[in-house]
PDB file of C-alpha atoms and ligand atoms in Angstrom:
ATOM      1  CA  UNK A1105       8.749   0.951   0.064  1.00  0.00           C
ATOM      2  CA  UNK A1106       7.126  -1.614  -1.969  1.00  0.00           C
ATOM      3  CA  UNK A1107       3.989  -3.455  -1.234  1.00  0.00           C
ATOM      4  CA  UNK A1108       2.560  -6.794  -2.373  1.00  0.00           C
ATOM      5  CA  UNK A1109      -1.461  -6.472  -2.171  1.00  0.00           C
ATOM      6  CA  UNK A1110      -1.855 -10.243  -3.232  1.00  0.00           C
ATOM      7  CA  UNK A1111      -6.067 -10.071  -2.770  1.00  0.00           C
ATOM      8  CA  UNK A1112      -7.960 -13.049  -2.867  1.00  0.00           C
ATOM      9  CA  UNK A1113      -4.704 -15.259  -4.869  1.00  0.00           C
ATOM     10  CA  UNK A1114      -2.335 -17.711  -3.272  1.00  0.00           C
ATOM     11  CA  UNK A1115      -2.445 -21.739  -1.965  1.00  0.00           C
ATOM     12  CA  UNK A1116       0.004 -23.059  -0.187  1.00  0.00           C
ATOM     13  CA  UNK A1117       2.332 -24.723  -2.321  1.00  0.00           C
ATOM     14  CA  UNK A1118       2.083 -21.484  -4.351  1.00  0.00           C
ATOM     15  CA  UNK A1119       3.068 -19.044  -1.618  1.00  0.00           C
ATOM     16  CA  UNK A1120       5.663 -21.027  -0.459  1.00  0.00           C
ATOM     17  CA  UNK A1121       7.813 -20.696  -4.247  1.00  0.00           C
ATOM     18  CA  UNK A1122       7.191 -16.944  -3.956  1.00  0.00           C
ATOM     19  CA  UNK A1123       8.386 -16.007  -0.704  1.00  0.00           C
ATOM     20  CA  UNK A1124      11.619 -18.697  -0.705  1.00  0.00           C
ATOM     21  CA  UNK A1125      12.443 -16.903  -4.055  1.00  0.00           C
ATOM     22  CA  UNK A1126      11.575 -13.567  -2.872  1.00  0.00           C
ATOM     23  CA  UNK A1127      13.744 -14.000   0.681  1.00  0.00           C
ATOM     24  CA  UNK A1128      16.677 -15.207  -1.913  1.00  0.00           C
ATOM     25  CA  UNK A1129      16.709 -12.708  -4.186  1.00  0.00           C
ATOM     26  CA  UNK A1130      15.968  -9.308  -2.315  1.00  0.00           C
ATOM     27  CA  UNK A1131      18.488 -10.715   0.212  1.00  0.00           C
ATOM     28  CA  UNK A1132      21.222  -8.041   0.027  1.00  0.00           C
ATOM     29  CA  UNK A1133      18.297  -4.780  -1.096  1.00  0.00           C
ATOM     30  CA  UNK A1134      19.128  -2.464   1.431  1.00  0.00           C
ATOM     31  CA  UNK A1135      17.806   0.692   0.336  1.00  0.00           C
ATOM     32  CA  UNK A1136      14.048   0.018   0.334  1.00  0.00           C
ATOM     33  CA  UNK A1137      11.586  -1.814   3.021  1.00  0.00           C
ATOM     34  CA  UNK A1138       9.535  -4.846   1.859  1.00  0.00           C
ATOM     35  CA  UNK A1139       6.059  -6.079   2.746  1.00  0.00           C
ATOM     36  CA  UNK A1140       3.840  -8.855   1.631  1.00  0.00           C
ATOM     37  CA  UNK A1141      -0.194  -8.437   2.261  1.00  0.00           C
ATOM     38  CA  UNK A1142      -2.024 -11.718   2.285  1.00  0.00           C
ATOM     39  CA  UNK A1143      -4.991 -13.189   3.196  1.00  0.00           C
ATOM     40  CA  UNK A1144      -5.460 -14.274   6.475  1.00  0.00           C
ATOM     41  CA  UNK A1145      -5.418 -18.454   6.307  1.00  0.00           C
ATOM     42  CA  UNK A1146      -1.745 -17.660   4.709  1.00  0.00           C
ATOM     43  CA  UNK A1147      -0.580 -15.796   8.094  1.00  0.00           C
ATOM     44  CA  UNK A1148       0.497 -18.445   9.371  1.00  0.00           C
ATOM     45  CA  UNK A1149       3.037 -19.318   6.585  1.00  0.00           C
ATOM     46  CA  UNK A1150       4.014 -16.122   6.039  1.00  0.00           C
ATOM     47  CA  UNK A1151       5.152 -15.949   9.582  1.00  0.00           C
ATOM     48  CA  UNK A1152       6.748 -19.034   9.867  1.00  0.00           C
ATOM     49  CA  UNK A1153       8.915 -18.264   6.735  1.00  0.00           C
ATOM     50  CA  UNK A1154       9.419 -14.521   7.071  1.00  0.00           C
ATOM     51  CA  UNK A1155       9.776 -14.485  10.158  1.00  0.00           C
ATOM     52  CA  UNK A1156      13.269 -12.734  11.314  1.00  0.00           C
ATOM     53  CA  UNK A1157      14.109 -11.439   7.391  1.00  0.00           C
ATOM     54  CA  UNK A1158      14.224  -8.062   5.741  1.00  0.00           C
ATOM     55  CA  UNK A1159      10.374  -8.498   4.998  1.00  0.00           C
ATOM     56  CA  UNK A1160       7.655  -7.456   6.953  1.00  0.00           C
ATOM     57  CA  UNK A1161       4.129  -8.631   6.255  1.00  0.00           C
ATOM     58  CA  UNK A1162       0.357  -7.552   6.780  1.00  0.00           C
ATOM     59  CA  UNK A1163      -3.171  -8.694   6.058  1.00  0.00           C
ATOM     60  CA  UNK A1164      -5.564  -6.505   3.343  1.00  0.00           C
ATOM     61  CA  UNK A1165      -8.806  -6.247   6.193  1.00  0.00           C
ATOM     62  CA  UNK A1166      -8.660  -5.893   9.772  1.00  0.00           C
ATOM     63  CA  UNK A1167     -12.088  -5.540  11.731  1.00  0.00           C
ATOM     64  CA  UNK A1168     -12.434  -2.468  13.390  1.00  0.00           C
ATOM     65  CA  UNK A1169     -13.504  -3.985  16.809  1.00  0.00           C
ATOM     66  CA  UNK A1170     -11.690  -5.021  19.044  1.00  0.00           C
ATOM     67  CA  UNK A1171     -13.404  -8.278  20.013  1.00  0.00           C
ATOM     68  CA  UNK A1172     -16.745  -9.861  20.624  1.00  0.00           C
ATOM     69  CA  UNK A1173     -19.454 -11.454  18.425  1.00  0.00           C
ATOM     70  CA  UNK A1174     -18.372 -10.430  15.019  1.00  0.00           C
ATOM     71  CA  UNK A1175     -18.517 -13.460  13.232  1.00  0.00           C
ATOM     72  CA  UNK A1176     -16.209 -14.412   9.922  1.00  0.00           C
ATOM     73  CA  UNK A1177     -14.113 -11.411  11.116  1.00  0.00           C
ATOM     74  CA  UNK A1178     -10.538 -10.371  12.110  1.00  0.00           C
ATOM     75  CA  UNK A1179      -9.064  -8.896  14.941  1.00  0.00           C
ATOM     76  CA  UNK A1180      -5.801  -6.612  15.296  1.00  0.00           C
ATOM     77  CA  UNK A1181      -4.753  -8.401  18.184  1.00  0.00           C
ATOM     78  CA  UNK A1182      -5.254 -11.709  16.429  1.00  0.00           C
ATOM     79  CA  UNK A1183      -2.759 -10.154  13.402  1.00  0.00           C
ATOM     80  CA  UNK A1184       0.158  -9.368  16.370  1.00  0.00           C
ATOM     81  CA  UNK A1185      -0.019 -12.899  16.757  1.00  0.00           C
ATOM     82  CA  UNK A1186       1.520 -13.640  13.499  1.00  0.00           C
ATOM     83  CA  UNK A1187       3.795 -11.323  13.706  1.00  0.00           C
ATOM     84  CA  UNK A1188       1.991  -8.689  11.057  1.00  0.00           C
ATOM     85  CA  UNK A1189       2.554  -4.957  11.049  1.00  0.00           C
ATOM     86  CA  UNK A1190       1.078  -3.231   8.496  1.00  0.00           C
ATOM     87  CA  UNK A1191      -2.975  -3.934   7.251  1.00  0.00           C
ATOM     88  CA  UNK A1192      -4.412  -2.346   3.904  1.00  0.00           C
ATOM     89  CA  UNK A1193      -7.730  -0.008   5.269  1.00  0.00           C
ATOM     90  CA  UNK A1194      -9.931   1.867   2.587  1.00  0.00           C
ATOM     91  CA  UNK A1195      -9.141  -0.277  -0.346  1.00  0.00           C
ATOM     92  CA  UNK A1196     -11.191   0.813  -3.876  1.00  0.00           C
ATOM     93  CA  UNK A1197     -12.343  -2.741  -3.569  1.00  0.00           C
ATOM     94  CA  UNK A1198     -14.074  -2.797  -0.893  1.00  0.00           C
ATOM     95  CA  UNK A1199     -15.049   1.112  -0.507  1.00  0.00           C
ATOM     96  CA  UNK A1200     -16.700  -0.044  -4.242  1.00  0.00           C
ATOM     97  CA  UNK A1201     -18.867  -3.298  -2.802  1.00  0.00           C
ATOM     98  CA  UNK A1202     -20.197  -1.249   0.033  1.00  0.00           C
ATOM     99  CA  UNK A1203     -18.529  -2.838   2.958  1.00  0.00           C
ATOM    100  CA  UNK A1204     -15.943  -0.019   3.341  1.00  0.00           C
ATOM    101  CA  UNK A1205     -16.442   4.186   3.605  1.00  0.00           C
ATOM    102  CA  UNK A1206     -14.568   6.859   4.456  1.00  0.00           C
ATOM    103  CA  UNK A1207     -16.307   6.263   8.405  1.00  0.00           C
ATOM    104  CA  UNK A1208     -15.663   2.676   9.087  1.00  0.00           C
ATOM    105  CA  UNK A1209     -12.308   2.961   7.144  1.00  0.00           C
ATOM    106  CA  UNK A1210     -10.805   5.795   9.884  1.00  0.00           C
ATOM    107  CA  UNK A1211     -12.688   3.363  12.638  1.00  0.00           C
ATOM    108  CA  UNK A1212     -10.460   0.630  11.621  1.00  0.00           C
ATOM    109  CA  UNK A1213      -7.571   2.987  11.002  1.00  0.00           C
ATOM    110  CA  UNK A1214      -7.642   3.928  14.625  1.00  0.00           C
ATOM    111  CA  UNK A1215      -8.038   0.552  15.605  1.00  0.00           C
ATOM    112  CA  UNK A1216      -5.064  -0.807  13.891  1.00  0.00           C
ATOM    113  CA  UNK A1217      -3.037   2.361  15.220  1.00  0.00           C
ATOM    114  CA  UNK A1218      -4.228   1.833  18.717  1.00  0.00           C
ATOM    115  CA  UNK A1219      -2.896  -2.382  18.657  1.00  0.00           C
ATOM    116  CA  UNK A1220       0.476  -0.990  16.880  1.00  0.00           C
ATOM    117  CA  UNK A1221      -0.099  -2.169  13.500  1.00  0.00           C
ATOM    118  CA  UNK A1222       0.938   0.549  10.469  1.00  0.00           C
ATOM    119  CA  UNK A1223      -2.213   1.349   8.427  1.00  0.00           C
ATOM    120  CA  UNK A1224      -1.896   1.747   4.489  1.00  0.00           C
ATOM    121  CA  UNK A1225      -4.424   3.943   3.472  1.00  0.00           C
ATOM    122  CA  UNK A1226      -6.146   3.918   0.535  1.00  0.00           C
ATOM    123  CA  UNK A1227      -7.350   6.546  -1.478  1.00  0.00           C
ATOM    124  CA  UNK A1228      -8.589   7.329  -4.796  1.00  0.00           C
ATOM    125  CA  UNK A1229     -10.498   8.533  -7.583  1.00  0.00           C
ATOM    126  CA  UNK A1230     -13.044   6.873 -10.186  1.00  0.00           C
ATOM    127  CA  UNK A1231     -12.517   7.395 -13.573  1.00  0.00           C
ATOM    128  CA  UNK A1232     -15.889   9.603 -13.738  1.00  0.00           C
ATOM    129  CA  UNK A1233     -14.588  11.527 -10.798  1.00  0.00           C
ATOM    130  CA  UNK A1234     -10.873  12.051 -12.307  1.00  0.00           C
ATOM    131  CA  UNK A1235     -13.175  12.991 -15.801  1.00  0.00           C
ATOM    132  CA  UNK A1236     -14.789  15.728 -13.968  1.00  0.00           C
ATOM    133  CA  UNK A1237     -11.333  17.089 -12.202  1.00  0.00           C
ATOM    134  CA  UNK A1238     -12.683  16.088  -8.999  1.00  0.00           C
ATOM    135  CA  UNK A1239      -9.629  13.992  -8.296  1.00  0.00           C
ATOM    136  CA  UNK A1240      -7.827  16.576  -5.018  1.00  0.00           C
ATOM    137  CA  UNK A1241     -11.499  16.953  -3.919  1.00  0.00           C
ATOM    138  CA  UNK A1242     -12.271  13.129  -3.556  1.00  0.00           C
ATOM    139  CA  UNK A1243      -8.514  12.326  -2.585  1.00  0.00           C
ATOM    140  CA  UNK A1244      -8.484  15.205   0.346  1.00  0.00           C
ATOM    141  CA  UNK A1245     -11.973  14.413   1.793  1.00  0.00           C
ATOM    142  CA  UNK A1246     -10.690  10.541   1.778  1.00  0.00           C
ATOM    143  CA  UNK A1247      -7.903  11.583   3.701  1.00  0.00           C
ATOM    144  CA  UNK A1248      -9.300  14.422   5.817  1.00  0.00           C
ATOM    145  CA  UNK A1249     -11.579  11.435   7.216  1.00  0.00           C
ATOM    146  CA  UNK A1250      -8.774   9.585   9.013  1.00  0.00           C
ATOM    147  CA  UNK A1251      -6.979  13.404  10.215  1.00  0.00           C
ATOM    148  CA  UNK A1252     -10.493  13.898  11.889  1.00  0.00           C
ATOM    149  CA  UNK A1253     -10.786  10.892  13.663  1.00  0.00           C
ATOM    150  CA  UNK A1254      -7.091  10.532  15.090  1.00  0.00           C
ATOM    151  CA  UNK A1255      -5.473  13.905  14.121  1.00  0.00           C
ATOM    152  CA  UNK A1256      -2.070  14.476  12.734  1.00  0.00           C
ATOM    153  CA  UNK A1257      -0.740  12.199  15.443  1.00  0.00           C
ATOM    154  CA  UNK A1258      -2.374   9.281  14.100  1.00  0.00           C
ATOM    155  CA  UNK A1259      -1.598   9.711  10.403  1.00  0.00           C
ATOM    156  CA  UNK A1260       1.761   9.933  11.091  1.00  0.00           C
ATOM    157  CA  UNK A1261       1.671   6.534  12.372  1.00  0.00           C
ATOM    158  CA  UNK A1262       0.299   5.023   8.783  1.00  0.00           C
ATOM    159  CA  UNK A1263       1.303   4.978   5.272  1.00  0.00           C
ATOM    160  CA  UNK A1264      -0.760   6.723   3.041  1.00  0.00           C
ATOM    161  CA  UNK A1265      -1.367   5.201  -1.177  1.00  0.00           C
ATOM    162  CA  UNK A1266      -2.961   6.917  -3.642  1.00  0.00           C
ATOM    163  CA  UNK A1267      -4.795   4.186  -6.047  1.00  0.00           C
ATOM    164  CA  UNK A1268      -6.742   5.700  -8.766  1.00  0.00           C
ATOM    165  CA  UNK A1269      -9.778   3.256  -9.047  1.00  0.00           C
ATOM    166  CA  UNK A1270      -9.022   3.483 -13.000  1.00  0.00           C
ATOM    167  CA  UNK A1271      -5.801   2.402 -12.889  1.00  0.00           C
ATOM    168  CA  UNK A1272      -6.147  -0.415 -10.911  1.00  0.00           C
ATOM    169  CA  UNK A1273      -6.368  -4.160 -12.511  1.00  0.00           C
ATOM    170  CA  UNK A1274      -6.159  -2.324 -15.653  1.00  0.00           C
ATOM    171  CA  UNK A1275      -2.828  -2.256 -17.355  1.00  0.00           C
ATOM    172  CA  UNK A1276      -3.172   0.889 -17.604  1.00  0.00           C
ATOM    173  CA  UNK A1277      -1.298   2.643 -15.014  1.00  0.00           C
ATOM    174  CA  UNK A1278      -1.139   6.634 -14.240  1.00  0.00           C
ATOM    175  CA  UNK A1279       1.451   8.594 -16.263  1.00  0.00           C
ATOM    176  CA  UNK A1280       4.221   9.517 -13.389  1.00  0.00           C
ATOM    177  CA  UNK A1281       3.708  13.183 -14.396  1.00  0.00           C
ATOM    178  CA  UNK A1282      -0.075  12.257 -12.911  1.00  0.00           C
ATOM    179  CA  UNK A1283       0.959  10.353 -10.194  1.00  0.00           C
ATOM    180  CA  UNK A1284       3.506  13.474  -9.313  1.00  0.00           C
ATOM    181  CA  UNK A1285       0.925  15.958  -9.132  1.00  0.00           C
ATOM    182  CA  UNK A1286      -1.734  13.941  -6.795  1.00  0.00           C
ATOM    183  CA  UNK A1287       1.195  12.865  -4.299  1.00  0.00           C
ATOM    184  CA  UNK A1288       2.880  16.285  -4.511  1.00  0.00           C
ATOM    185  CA  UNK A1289      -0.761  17.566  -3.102  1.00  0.00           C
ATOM    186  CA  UNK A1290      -1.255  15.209  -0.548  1.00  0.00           C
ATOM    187  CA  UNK A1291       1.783  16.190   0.552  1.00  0.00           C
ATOM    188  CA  UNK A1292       1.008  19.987   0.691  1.00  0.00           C
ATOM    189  CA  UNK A1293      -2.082  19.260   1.899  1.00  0.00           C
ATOM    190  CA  UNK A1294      -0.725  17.261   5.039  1.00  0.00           C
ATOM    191  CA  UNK A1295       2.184  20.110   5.245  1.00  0.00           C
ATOM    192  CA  UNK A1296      -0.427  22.459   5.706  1.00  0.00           C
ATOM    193  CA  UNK A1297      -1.442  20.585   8.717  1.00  0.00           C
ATOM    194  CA  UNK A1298       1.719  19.831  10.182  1.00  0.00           C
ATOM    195  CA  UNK A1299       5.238  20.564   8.130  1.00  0.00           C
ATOM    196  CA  UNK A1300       7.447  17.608   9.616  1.00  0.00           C
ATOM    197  CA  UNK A1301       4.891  15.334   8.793  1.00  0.00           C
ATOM    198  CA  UNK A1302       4.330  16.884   4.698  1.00  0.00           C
ATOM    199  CA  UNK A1303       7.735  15.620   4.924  1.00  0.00           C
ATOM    200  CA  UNK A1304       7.864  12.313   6.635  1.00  0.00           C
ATOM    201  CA  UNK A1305       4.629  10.952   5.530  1.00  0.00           C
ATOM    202  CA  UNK A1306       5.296   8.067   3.461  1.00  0.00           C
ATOM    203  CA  UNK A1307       2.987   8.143  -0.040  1.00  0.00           C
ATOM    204  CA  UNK A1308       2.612   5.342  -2.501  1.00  0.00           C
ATOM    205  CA  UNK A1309       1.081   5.175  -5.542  1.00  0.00           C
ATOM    206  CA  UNK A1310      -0.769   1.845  -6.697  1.00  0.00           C
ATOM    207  CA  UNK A1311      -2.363   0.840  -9.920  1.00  0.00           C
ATOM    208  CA  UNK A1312      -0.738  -1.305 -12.550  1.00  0.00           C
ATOM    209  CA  UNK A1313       2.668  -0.815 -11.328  1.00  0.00           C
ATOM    210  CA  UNK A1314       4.789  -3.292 -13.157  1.00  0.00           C
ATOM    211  CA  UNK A1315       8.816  -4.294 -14.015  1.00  0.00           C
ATOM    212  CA  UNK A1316       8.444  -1.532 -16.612  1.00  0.00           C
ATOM    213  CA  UNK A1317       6.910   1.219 -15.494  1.00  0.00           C
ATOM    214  CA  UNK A1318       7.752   1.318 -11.719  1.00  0.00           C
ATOM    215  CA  UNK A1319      11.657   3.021 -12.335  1.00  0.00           C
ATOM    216  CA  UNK A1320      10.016   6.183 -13.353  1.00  0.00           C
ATOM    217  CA  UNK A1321       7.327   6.446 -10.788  1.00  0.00           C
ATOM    218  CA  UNK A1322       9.871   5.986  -7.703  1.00  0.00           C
ATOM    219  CA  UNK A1323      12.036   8.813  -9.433  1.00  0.00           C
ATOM    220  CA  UNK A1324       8.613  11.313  -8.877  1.00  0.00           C
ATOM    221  CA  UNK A1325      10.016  13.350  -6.281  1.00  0.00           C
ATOM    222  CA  UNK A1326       6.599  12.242  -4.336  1.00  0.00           C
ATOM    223  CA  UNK A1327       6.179   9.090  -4.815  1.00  0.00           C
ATOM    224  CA  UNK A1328       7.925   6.916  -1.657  1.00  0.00           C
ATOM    225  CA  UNK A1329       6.574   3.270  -3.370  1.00  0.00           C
ATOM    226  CA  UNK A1330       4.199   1.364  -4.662  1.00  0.00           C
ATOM    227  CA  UNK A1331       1.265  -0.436  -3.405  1.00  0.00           C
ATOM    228  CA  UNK A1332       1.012  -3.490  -6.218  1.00  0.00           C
ATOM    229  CA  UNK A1333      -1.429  -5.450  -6.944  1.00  0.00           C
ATOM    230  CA  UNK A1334      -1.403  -8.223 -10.374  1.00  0.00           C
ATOM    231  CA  UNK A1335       2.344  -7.740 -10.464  1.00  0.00           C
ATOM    232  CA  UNK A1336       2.860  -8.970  -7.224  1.00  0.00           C
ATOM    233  CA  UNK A1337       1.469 -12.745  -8.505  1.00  0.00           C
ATOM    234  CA  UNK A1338       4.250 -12.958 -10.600  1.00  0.00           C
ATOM    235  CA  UNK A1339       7.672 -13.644  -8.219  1.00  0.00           C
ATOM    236  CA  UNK A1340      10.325 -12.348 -11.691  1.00  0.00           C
ATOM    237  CA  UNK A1341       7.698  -9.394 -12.108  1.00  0.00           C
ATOM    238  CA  UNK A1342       7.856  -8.860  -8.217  1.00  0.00           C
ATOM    239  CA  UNK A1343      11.259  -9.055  -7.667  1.00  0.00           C
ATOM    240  CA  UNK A1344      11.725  -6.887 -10.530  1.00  0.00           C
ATOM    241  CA  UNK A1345       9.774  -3.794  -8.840  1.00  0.00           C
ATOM    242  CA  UNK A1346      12.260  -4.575  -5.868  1.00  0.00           C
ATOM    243  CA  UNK A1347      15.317  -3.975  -7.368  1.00  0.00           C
ATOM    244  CA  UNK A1348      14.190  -0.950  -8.802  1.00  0.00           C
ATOM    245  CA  UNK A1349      13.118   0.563  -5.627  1.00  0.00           C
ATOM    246  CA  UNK A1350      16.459  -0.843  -4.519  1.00  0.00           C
ATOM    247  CA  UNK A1351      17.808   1.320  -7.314  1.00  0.00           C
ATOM    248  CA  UNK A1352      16.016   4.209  -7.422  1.00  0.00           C
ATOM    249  CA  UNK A1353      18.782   6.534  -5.937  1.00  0.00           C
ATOM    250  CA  UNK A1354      19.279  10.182  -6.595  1.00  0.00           C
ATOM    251  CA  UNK A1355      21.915   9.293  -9.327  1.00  0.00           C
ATOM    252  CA  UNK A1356      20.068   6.317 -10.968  1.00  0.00           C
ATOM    253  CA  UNK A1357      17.104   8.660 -11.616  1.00  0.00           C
ATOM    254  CA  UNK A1358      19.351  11.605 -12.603  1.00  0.00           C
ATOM    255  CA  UNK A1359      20.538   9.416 -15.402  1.00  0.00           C
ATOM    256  CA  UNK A1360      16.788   8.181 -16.303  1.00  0.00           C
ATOM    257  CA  UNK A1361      15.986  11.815 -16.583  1.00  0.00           C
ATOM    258  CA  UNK A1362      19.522  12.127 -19.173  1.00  0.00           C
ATOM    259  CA  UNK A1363      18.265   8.827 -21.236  1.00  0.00           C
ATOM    260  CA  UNK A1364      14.809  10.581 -21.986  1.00  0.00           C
TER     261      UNK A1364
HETATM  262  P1  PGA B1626      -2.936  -3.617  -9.487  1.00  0.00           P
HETATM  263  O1  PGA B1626      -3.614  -3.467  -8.052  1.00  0.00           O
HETATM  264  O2  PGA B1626      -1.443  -3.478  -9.281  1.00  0.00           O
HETATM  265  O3  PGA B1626      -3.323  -4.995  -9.940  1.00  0.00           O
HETATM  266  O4  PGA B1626      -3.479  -2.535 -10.358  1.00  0.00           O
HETATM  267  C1  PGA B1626      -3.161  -2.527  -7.115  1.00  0.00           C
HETATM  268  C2  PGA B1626      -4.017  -2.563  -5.895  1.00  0.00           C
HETATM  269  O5  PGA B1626      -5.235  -2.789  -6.031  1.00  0.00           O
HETATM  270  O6  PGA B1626      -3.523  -2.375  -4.774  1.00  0.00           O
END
């Protein structure tokens, strides 16, 4: 599965060259599924020119209430209109600015579930936390906040994405052997709840993926995607991280594995 977490970027004109070259060229990727996150004013368009294709799309910030006096927000029922299924909750960026915790992010995670949209959860460490080895301590209570509030059930229906708040923005992505080892715990972690789920669950990773380092992350054994970010601004660099999780089959990544 791969991700475009576009943020605060686009215009019109813009969005319109990336998704008529993205439609083109990941016409005939079968083996992966495709979403595009966007800001809401862009909903519209994305709708109107995704609409009935291989790619789904999603907004990055959903209120969690339903309705009512909340003003400059966001509604799940308003995202059904345009057709969205997935929204971003728990993002690093805006857990860091205060709007966002681990409460109001499993609020809105049931909210989302409840209207039929697919969460992607966020979680992740800072780099003081990952300096002090508190990385599975900070990642589990992150994600033990959204198994309290809906239970195994409702986890099952999101996607979770582990986004080391160092990595992100930064260029400097987490080696795969990292990225292994924090998914590979989730996992057992959410196994140790329920043992179907350790195995469905999908888990990303997110944080400076790019055309050349995103092969060897989707070989992890863990890692079901990528949540991207800076990359995704860039339609080659894009389309570049879909082929290779077009691409990332069994044998393709048995013969990275020979090349190293
Ligand atoms: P990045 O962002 O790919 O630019 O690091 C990822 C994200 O914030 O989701």
């Amino acid at each position: 599965m791969v991700v475009a977490n576009r943020k605060m970027h686009g215009s019109i004109p813009a969005n319109q060259l990336f998704l008529r070259e993205l439609l083109a060229q990941t016409r005939d990727f079968k083996n992966a599924d495709y979403v595009v996150c966007v800001p809401h004013p862009y909903l519209y368009q994305v709708q109107a020119m995704l609409s009935g294709s291989h790619i789904a799309w999603g907004d990055q910030h959903m209120s969690r209430f339903t309705l009512g006096a909340h003003t400059g927000s966001v509604s799940a029922s308003m995202l059904l209109e345009f057709g969205c299924q997935y929204t971003i909750i728990g993002h690093s960026e805006r857990r860091a600015w205060g709007y966002e915790t681990d409460i109001t992010s499993a609020q809105r995670y049931e909210t989302a579930i409840r209207a039929g949209l697919k969460p992607i959860y966020c979680v992740g460490d800072t780099r003081d936390e990952y300096m002090a080895g508190e990385t599975h301590k900070v990642t589990y209570k992150q994600l033990s906040a959204i198994v309290e509030h809906v239970g195994v059930e409702g986890l099952a229906k999101g996607v979770l994405a582990y986004e080391p708040v160092w990595a992100i923005g930064t260029g400097q992505a987490a080696t795969p052997e990292h990225v292994q080892s924090i998914l590979g715990y989730l996992r057992s972690q959410i196994a140790a709840l329920d043992a179907k789920l350790g195995a469905e669950i999908r888990i990303l990773y997110g944080g400076s993926v790019n055309a050349k380092n995103v092969l060897q992350l989707f070989c992890m054994p863990d890692v079901d995607g990528a949540l991207v970010g800076a990359a995704s601004l860039n339609k080659e660099q894009f389309i570049a991280i879909c082929k290779a999780a077009n691409e990332a089959t069994d044998d393709r990544c048995a013969l990275l594995v020979a090349d190293d």
